[in-house]
Structures are given as structure tokens and as C-alpha cells.
mmCIF file of C-alpha atoms in Angstrom:
data_model
loop_
_atom_site.group_PDB
_atom_site.id
_atom_site.type_symbol
_atom_site.label_atom_id
_atom_site.label_comp_id
_atom_site.label_asym_id
_atom_site.label_seq_id
_atom_site.Cartn_x
_atom_site.Cartn_y
_atom_site.Cartn_z
ATOM 1 C CA MET T 12 0.000 0.000 0.000
ATOM 2 C CA VAL T 13 1.338 3.396 -1.020
ATOM 3 C CA ILE T 14 0.233 6.413 0.999
ATOM 4 C CA THR T 15 0.628 9.617 -0.926
ATOM 5 C CA ASP T 16 1.178 13.068 0.497
ATOM 6 C CA ALA T 17 -2.264 14.105 -0.756
ATOM 7 C CA GLU T 18 -3.895 11.315 1.256
ATOM 8 C CA VAL T 19 -1.995 12.370 4.388
ATOM 9 C CA GLY T 20 -3.092 15.954 3.824
ATOM 10 C CA ARG T 21 -6.712 14.846 3.400
ATOM 11 C CA TRP T 22 -6.494 12.880 6.655
ATOM 12 C CA LEU T 23 -5.062 15.900 8.429
ATOM 13 C CA GLY T 24 -7.845 18.123 7.169
ATOM 14 C CA SER T 25 -10.658 15.751 8.091
ATOM 15 C CA PHE T 26 -9.468 14.569 11.504
ATOM 16 C CA PHE T 27 -6.236 15.934 12.920
ATOM 17 C CA TRP T 28 -6.938 19.670 12.679
ATOM 18 C CA PRO T 29 -10.448 19.440 14.212
ATOM 19 C CA PHE T 30 -8.942 17.202 16.897
ATOM 20 C CA ILE T 31 -6.402 19.938 17.762
ATOM 21 C CA ARG T 32 -9.123 22.573 18.137
ATOM 22 C CA ILE T 33 -11.363 20.333 20.248
ATOM 23 C CA GLY T 34 -8.467 19.115 22.382
ATOM 24 C CA SER T 35 -7.274 22.652 23.083
ATOM 25 C CA VAL T 36 -10.800 23.641 24.168
ATOM 26 C CA LEU T 37 -11.040 20.707 26.564
ATOM 27 C CA SER T 38 -7.588 21.466 27.972
ATOM 28 C CA ILE T 39 -8.724 24.786 29.451
ATOM 29 C CA ALA T 40 -12.541 24.688 29.570
ATOM 30 C CA PRO T 41 -14.315 24.234 32.932
ATOM 31 C CA ILE T 42 -15.144 20.706 34.123
ATOM 32 C CA PHE T 43 -13.053 19.087 31.380
ATOM 33 C CA SER T 44 -9.809 20.788 32.454
ATOM 34 C CA SER T 45 -10.131 19.589 36.049
ATOM 35 C CA LYS T 46 -6.957 18.116 37.491
ATOM 36 C CA MET T 47 -9.120 15.291 38.817
ATOM 37 C CA LEU T 48 -9.787 14.243 35.221
ATOM 38 C CA PRO T 49 -6.834 12.201 33.925
ATOM 39 C CA MET T 50 -5.146 13.361 30.746
ATOM 40 C CA ARG T 51 -5.949 10.053 29.040
ATOM 41 C CA ILE T 52 -9.671 10.542 29.659
ATOM 42 C CA ARG T 53 -9.444 14.091 28.328
ATOM 43 C CA LEU T 54 -7.719 12.881 25.173
ATOM 44 C CA LEU T 55 -10.286 10.115 24.791
ATOM 45 C CA LEU T 56 -13.129 12.649 25.042
ATOM 46 C CA ALA T 57 -11.482 14.844 22.412
ATOM 47 C CA LEU T 58 -11.032 11.797 20.181
ATOM 48 C CA VAL T 59 -14.656 10.706 20.556
ATOM 49 C CA LEU T 60 -16.005 14.214 19.927
ATOM 50 C CA THR T 61 -13.833 14.569 16.840
ATOM 51 C CA ILE T 62 -15.025 11.240 15.425
ATOM 52 C CA VAL T 63 -18.670 12.144 16.093
ATOM 53 C CA ILE T 64 -18.661 15.601 14.484
ATOM 54 C CA MET T 65 -16.091 14.863 11.751
ATOM 55 C CA PRO T 66 -18.690 13.705 9.156
ATOM 56 C CA LEU T 67 -20.705 16.915 9.703
ATOM 57 C CA LEU T 68 -17.828 19.332 9.176
ATOM 58 C CA PRO T 69 -17.250 21.243 5.944
ATOM 59 C CA ALA T 70 -14.491 20.030 3.693
ATOM 60 C CA ALA T 71 -11.050 21.126 4.839
ATOM 61 C CA PRO T 72 -8.280 22.187 2.470
ATOM 62 C CA VAL T 73 -5.741 19.615 1.360
ATOM 63 C CA VAL T 74 -2.242 20.847 2.117
ATOM 64 C CA PRO T 75 1.044 18.965 2.434
ATOM 65 C CA ALA T 76 1.552 17.421 5.868
ATOM 66 C CA ILE T 77 4.968 19.027 6.282
ATOM 67 C CA SER T 78 4.637 22.594 5.100
ATOM 68 C CA VAL T 79 4.334 26.164 6.313
ATOM 69 C CA ASN T 80 0.586 26.175 5.649
ATOM 70 C CA SER T 81 0.131 23.044 7.751
ATOM 71 C CA PHE T 82 2.021 24.635 10.632
ATOM 72 C CA LEU T 83 -0.041 27.844 10.371
ATOM 73 C CA ILE T 84 -3.294 25.876 10.451
ATOM 74 C CA ILE T 85 -2.144 23.988 13.565
ATOM 75 C CA VAL T 86 -1.307 27.250 15.326
ATOM 76 C CA GLN T 87 -4.630 28.708 14.229
ATOM 77 C CA GLN T 88 -6.611 25.776 15.618
ATOM 78 C CA LEU T 89 -4.717 25.983 18.910
ATOM 79 C CA LEU T 90 -5.429 29.694 19.274
ATOM 80 C CA ILE T 91 -9.116 29.318 18.426
ATOM 81 C CA GLY T 92 -9.557 26.396 20.820
ATOM 82 C CA LEU T 93 -7.695 28.042 23.687
ATOM 83 C CA THR T 94 -9.681 31.251 23.191
ATOM 84 C CA MET T 95 -12.983 29.391 23.359
ATOM 85 C CA GLY T 96 -11.892 27.452 26.442
ATOM 86 C CA PHE T 97 -10.695 30.641 28.126
ATOM 87 C CA VAL T 98 -14.043 32.336 27.522
ATOM 88 C CA PHE T 99 -15.929 29.490 29.214
ATOM 89 C CA SER T 100 -13.399 29.270 32.060
ATOM 90 C CA ILE T 101 -14.272 32.856 32.976
ATOM 91 C CA VAL T 102 -17.741 31.610 33.983
ATOM 92 C CA MET T 103 -16.219 29.666 36.884
ATOM 93 C CA ALA T 104 -13.580 32.285 37.657
ATOM 94 C CA VAL T 105 -16.283 34.914 38.247
ATOM 95 C CA PHE T 106 -17.725 33.039 41.220
ATOM 96 C CA ILE T 107 -14.332 32.007 42.593
ATOM 97 C CA TYR T 108 -13.276 35.646 42.631
ATOM 98 C CA ALA T 109 -16.632 36.644 44.148
ATOM 99 C CA GLY T 110 -16.025 34.106 46.923
ATOM 100 C CA GLN T 111 -12.611 35.645 47.589
ATOM 101 C CA ILE T 112 -14.164 39.109 47.923
ATOM 102 C CA ILE T 113 -16.856 37.821 50.280
ATOM 103 C CA ALA T 114 -14.330 35.863 52.349
ATOM 104 C CA MET T 115 -12.156 38.951 52.814
ATOM 105 C CA GLN T 116 -15.164 41.020 53.898
ATOM 106 C CA MET T 117 -16.274 38.340 56.366
ATOM 107 C CA GLY T 118 -12.809 37.864 57.819
ATOM 108 C CA LEU T 119 -12.493 34.350 56.401
ATOM 109 C CA GLY T 120 -9.682 35.124 54.000
ATOM 110 C CA PHE T 121 -7.322 33.018 56.100
ATOM 111 C CA ALA T 122 -9.585 29.940 55.870
ATOM 112 C CA SER T 123 -8.227 28.383 52.686
ATOM 113 C CA MET T 124 -8.190 24.943 51.144
ATOM 114 C CA ILE T 125 -6.805 23.344 48.013
ATOM 115 C CA ASP T 126 -9.168 23.540 45.076
ATOM 116 C CA PRO T 127 -9.166 20.004 43.595
ATOM 117 C CA VAL T 128 -10.232 21.342 40.199
ATOM 118 C CA ASN T 129 -7.484 23.926 39.676
ATOM 119 C CA GLY T 130 -4.947 22.679 42.225
ATOM 120 C CA VAL T 131 -4.525 26.074 43.905
ATOM 121 C CA SER T 132 -5.331 27.373 47.390
ATOM 122 C CA VAL T 133 -8.614 29.318 47.537
ATOM 123 C CA PRO T 134 -10.819 30.504 50.425
ATOM 124 C CA VAL T 135 -13.486 28.103 51.632
ATOM 125 C CA VAL T 136 -16.207 30.489 50.446
ATOM 126 C CA SER T 137 -14.742 30.411 46.931
ATOM 127 C CA GLN T 138 -14.686 26.627 47.018
ATOM 128 C CA PHE T 139 -18.346 26.599 48.064
ATOM 129 C CA TYR T 140 -19.321 28.844 45.146
ATOM 130 C CA ALA T 141 -17.157 26.832 42.738
ATOM 131 C CA LEU T 142 -18.881 23.569 43.669
ATOM 132 C CA LEU T 143 -22.314 25.199 43.542
ATOM 133 C CA VAL T 144 -21.736 26.786 40.132
ATOM 134 C CA THR T 145 -20.275 23.539 38.790
ATOM 135 C CA LEU T 146 -23.514 21.738 39.666
ATOM 136 C CA ILE T 147 -25.574 24.577 38.160
ATOM 137 C CA PHE T 148 -23.364 24.521 35.059
ATOM 138 C CA LEU T 149 -24.016 20.817 34.544
ATOM 139 C CA THR T 150 -27.726 21.140 35.369
ATOM 140 C CA MET T 151 -28.158 23.909 32.792
ATOM 141 C CA GLY T 152 -26.393 21.809 30.202
ATOM 142 C CA GLY T 153 -23.421 24.128 30.036
ATOM 143 C CA HIS T 154 -21.164 21.294 28.924
ATOM 144 C CA LEU T 155 -23.551 20.468 26.084
ATOM 145 C CA GLN T 156 -23.775 24.125 25.137
ATOM 146 C CA MET T 157 -19.995 24.284 25.031
ATOM 147 C CA ILE T 158 -19.866 21.260 22.711
ATOM 148 C CA GLN T 159 -22.481 22.907 20.496
ATOM 149 C CA VAL T 160 -20.393 26.067 20.350
ATOM 150 C CA MET T 161 -17.360 23.977 19.350
ATOM 151 C CA PHE T 162 -19.329 22.446 16.485
ATOM 152 C CA ASP T 163 -20.715 25.820 15.378
ATOM 153 C CA SER T 164 -17.205 27.264 15.344
ATOM 154 C CA PHE T 165 -16.278 24.879 12.518
ATOM 155 C CA ILE T 166 -19.209 26.257 10.511
ATOM 156 C CA LEU T 167 -18.476 29.912 11.242
ATOM 157 C CA MET T 168 -14.707 29.504 11.116
ATOM 158 C CA PRO T 169 -13.896 26.409 9.069
ATOM 159 C CA VAL T 170 -10.387 25.045 8.896
ATOM 160 C CA SER T 171 -8.691 27.045 6.173
ATOM 161 C CA VAL T 172 -5.318 28.414 5.228
ATOM 162 C CA ASP T 173 -6.713 31.887 4.612
ATOM 163 C CA ASN T 174 -9.262 31.989 7.427
ATOM 164 C CA VAL T 175 -7.363 33.739 10.184
ATOM 165 C CA ALA T 176 -10.359 35.695 11.486
ATOM 166 C CA MET T 177 -10.936 35.063 15.142
ATOM 167 C CA ILE T 178 -12.102 37.008 18.128
ATOM 168 C CA GLY T 179 -10.081 40.201 18.455
ATOM 169 C CA VAL T 180 -7.790 40.935 21.347
ATOM 170 C CA ARG T 181 -9.937 43.910 22.299
ATOM 171 C CA GLY T 182 -13.068 41.780 22.420
ATOM 172 C CA LEU T 183 -11.291 39.162 24.524
ATOM 173 C CA LEU T 184 -10.074 41.802 26.968
ATOM 174 C CA GLU T 185 -13.547 43.299 27.199
ATOM 175 C CA TRP T 186 -14.966 39.866 27.948
ATOM 176 C CA SER T 187 -12.301 39.364 30.632
ATOM 177 C CA GLY T 188 -13.731 42.426 32.386
ATOM 178 C CA ILE T 189 -16.785 40.365 33.293
ATOM 179 C CA LEU T 190 -14.533 38.578 35.777
ATOM 180 C CA PHE T 191 -14.575 41.729 37.922
ATOM 181 C CA SER T 192 -18.018 43.124 37.099
ATOM 182 C CA GLY T 193 -19.714 39.752 37.482
ATOM 183 C CA ALA T 194 -17.870 38.953 40.714
ATOM 184 C CA LEU T 195 -18.796 42.353 42.121
ATOM 185 C CA SER T 196 -22.477 41.859 41.247
ATOM 186 C CA VAL T 197 -22.455 38.520 43.094
ATOM 187 C CA ALA T 198 -20.622 39.853 46.147
ATOM 188 C CA LEU T 199 -22.310 43.271 46.301
ATOM 189 C CA PRO T 200 -25.147 42.284 48.698
ATOM 190 C CA VAL T 201 -22.639 40.897 51.202
ATOM 191 C CA ILE T 202 -20.320 43.888 50.784
ATOM 192 C CA GLY T 203 -23.156 46.362 51.318
ATOM 193 C CA SER T 204 -24.563 44.530 54.344
ATOM 194 C CA LEU T 205 -21.187 44.162 56.040
ATOM 195 C CA LEU T 206 -20.425 47.822 55.348
ATOM 196 C CA VAL T 207 -23.550 48.770 57.313
ATOM 197 C CA VAL T 208 -22.536 46.393 60.117
ATOM 198 C CA ASN T 209 -19.025 47.846 60.302
ATOM 199 C CA MET T 210 -20.423 51.383 60.352
ATOM 200 C CA ALA T 211 -22.673 50.382 63.256
ATOM 201 C CA PHE T 212 -19.662 48.954 65.097
ATOM 202 C CA GLY T 213 -17.764 52.171 64.445
ATOM 203 C CA ILE T 214 -20.565 54.265 65.945
ATOM 204 C CA MET T 215 -20.733 51.941 68.955
ATOM 205 C CA ALA T 216 -16.978 52.171 69.452
ATOM 206 C CA ARG T 217 -17.132 55.979 69.430
ATOM 207 C CA SER T 218 -20.152 56.207 71.718
ATOM 208 C CA ALA T 219 -18.999 53.537 74.189
ATOM 209 C CA PRO T 220 -15.173 53.242 74.120
ATOM 210 C CA GLN T 221 -15.207 50.767 77.010
ATOM 211 C CA PHE T 222 -17.253 48.353 74.946
ATOM 212 C CA ASN T 223 -15.064 45.595 73.449
ATOM 213 C CA ILE T 224 -16.116 45.714 69.812
ATOM 214 C CA PHE T 225 -13.491 43.230 68.656
ATOM 215 C CA ALA T 226 -14.870 40.526 70.946
ATOM 216 C CA ILE T 227 -18.281 40.490 69.244
ATOM 217 C CA GLY T 228 -17.524 42.106 65.892
ATOM 218 C CA PHE T 229 -15.905 39.083 64.253
ATOM 219 C CA PRO T 230 -18.647 36.502 64.985
ATOM 220 C CA ILE T 231 -21.429 38.966 64.124
ATOM 221 C CA THR T 232 -19.718 39.846 60.845
ATOM 222 C CA MET T 233 -19.449 36.193 59.910
ATOM 223 C CA LEU T 234 -23.043 35.514 60.941
ATOM 224 C CA VAL T 235 -24.398 38.402 58.879
ATOM 225 C CA GLY T 236 -22.246 37.341 55.929
ATOM 226 C CA PHE T 237 -23.546 33.779 56.014
ATOM 227 C CA ILE T 238 -27.153 34.989 56.313
ATOM 228 C CA ILE T 239 -26.798 37.270 53.277
ATOM 229 C CA MET T 240 -25.123 34.457 51.332
ATOM 230 C CA LEU T 241 -28.051 32.178 52.171
ATOM 231 C CA ILE T 242 -30.586 34.806 51.088
ATOM 232 C CA THR T 243 -28.816 35.511 47.790
ATOM 233 C CA LEU T 244 -28.184 31.879 46.820
ATOM 234 C CA PRO T 245 -31.224 31.721 44.456
ATOM 235 C CA ASN T 246 -29.743 34.617 42.480
ATOM 236 C CA ILE T 247 -26.668 32.511 41.674
ATOM 237 C CA ILE T 248 -28.717 30.545 39.147
ATOM 238 C CA ASP T 249 -29.660 33.716 37.259
ATOM 239 C CA HIS T 250 -26.086 35.016 37.378
ATOM 240 C CA THR T 251 -24.744 31.703 36.076
ATOM 241 C CA GLY T 252 -27.293 31.563 33.263
ATOM 242 C CA SER T 253 -26.643 35.115 32.075
ATOM 243 C CA ILE T 254 -22.852 34.727 32.163
ATOM 244 C CA LEU T 255 -23.043 31.335 30.446
ATOM 245 C CA ASP T 256 -25.210 32.754 27.648
ATOM 246 C CA ALA T 257 -22.793 35.649 27.194
ATOM 247 C CA ALA T 258 -19.888 33.189 27.114
ATOM 248 C CA ALA T 259 -21.625 31.135 24.412
ATOM 249 C CA VAL T 260 -22.103 34.241 22.265
ATOM 250 C CA THR T 261 -18.511 35.360 22.753
ATOM 251 C CA ALA T 262 -16.959 31.922 22.265
ATOM 252 C CA GLY T 263 -19.187 31.338 19.239
ATOM 253 C CA PHE T 264 -17.810 34.461 17.583
ATOM 254 C CA GLY T 265 -21.313 35.630 16.883
ATOM 255 C CA PRO T 266 -22.334 39.158 15.970
ATOM 256 C CA GLU T 267 -22.523 40.189 19.607
ATOM 257 C CA GLY T 268 -19.211 38.654 20.516
ATOM 258 C CA ASN T 269 -17.144 39.497 17.457
ATOM 259 C CA ASN T 270 -15.435 42.775 18.200
ATOM 260 C CA ASN T 271 -12.722 42.699 15.609
#
């Protein structure tokens, strides 16, 4: 059997290049990029997804396997996949950062634990929000939506030598700003409530200097923080849904997300 360079190029276009884009998305996207998920399983998922959607993809160009164009296409697929995965990873990062803000306001910034998903030390409040949003993400079908966006990206941005259009740096930076605005919107009720509590403690300390504010201030601050967190928990679903929809638009390079 003689395998020609054209046949190798056709195999690259139909399987290998889509596999690179899908694998790069799974390497950084939430849930799939968890350190608890072995690399072999991640590669197997990328392989299965590529085999499933490969017959539905538009025809890819046939280029020599060892050429400048082949290298440029590989780099392009990596950049597109990593960009899409980064956009969806912001959804989780918003609530982790919100948990850090809340923990600092409650005086629980020192109570940290290792996040098994990312392998870094985060406050316990952040870990609570991360687990909660992960369950909401799966319940809403966020993982399925992400797979749909990956498939749509091959329609909107098919594998091509000349197709270098992708989400602009400005648009990506603007989307990154949701990490701070979204986290602030989640943590704002706790911040506002604890600000009122601290102002009340300040007035008490000025009016009654002999009163030991520090002895009761810390437990009351934590108690109020936990109560506000409990009251605002139903709003987490709405926040997750809105951010996830915005991530799908941005990662899908649609008209609302394409800011080239």
C-alpha cells in the first residue's frame, strides 16, 4: 500500500486539525480541564467528539503534511480552541473571585483549602461557590452548550489556510472584564450589608469606648455574611445563566461577541 502526500493531507484536514481545536478547548474549559480528570480521559473525550462531528464538518483544504501552511493551520486551531476554552473558564472564575471578595469582607480570608479542580489554594467560600456553580453549570447543560459552540465554530470559522479571522484581542479583553463586574455583582449584597454592620460597630466604638467591639464584631460579621449568602443563593442561578449565555455568544464568535 502506497500512501501519498495528498492522502496524508486529506487525513489531516478531516481529523487531525479538528482534533487539535477540540483538544485545546477541553484542555482549558471548565469541568473538562479539572486536574481530577486524567489526561488520558481528556484525550479520549477529544477523540470521541472529533469522530462524532467529523462527518458533519465542511471540507477542509488539502495541504502537504509538512509545510508552512500546515504549521499555520495547527497554530490557528490551537489559538481558536484556547480562546474558546478561556471564555468558558471565565464563567467559573467569576464566582471564585466573588467568593474571595466575600471571604475577605467576612474575615475568612485566612480559611483556605486546596481547590481540587485547579490545584490552587482558595478561600473556603470560593470553594463553596465553585462547587455550587459547577452543579448549576451541569444542570443547565453548560457542557452540552460548550460542545455545540465547538461544532458551530467549525461552521463559522472552518479550517482554512486563509481563514485567520478570530475574536479580536480587544473583544477578549472586554470579555475578561466580566470577571470583575460579574464577581462584584455577586458579592455586592454581602459587601453592602457588612459595610452597614461595620459602620454600626464604628458608631458603637465611638459612643462607648469601654465596649469591646473586637470581641463580638468578628462573629457577628461572619453571621451576617452567612445569612446574606443564604438569602442571595437563588440569584446565583440567574447570574450563572446570564454569564453562560454571554460566554456562548462570545466563544461562538457571533455578531454580539465578534469585536474585531
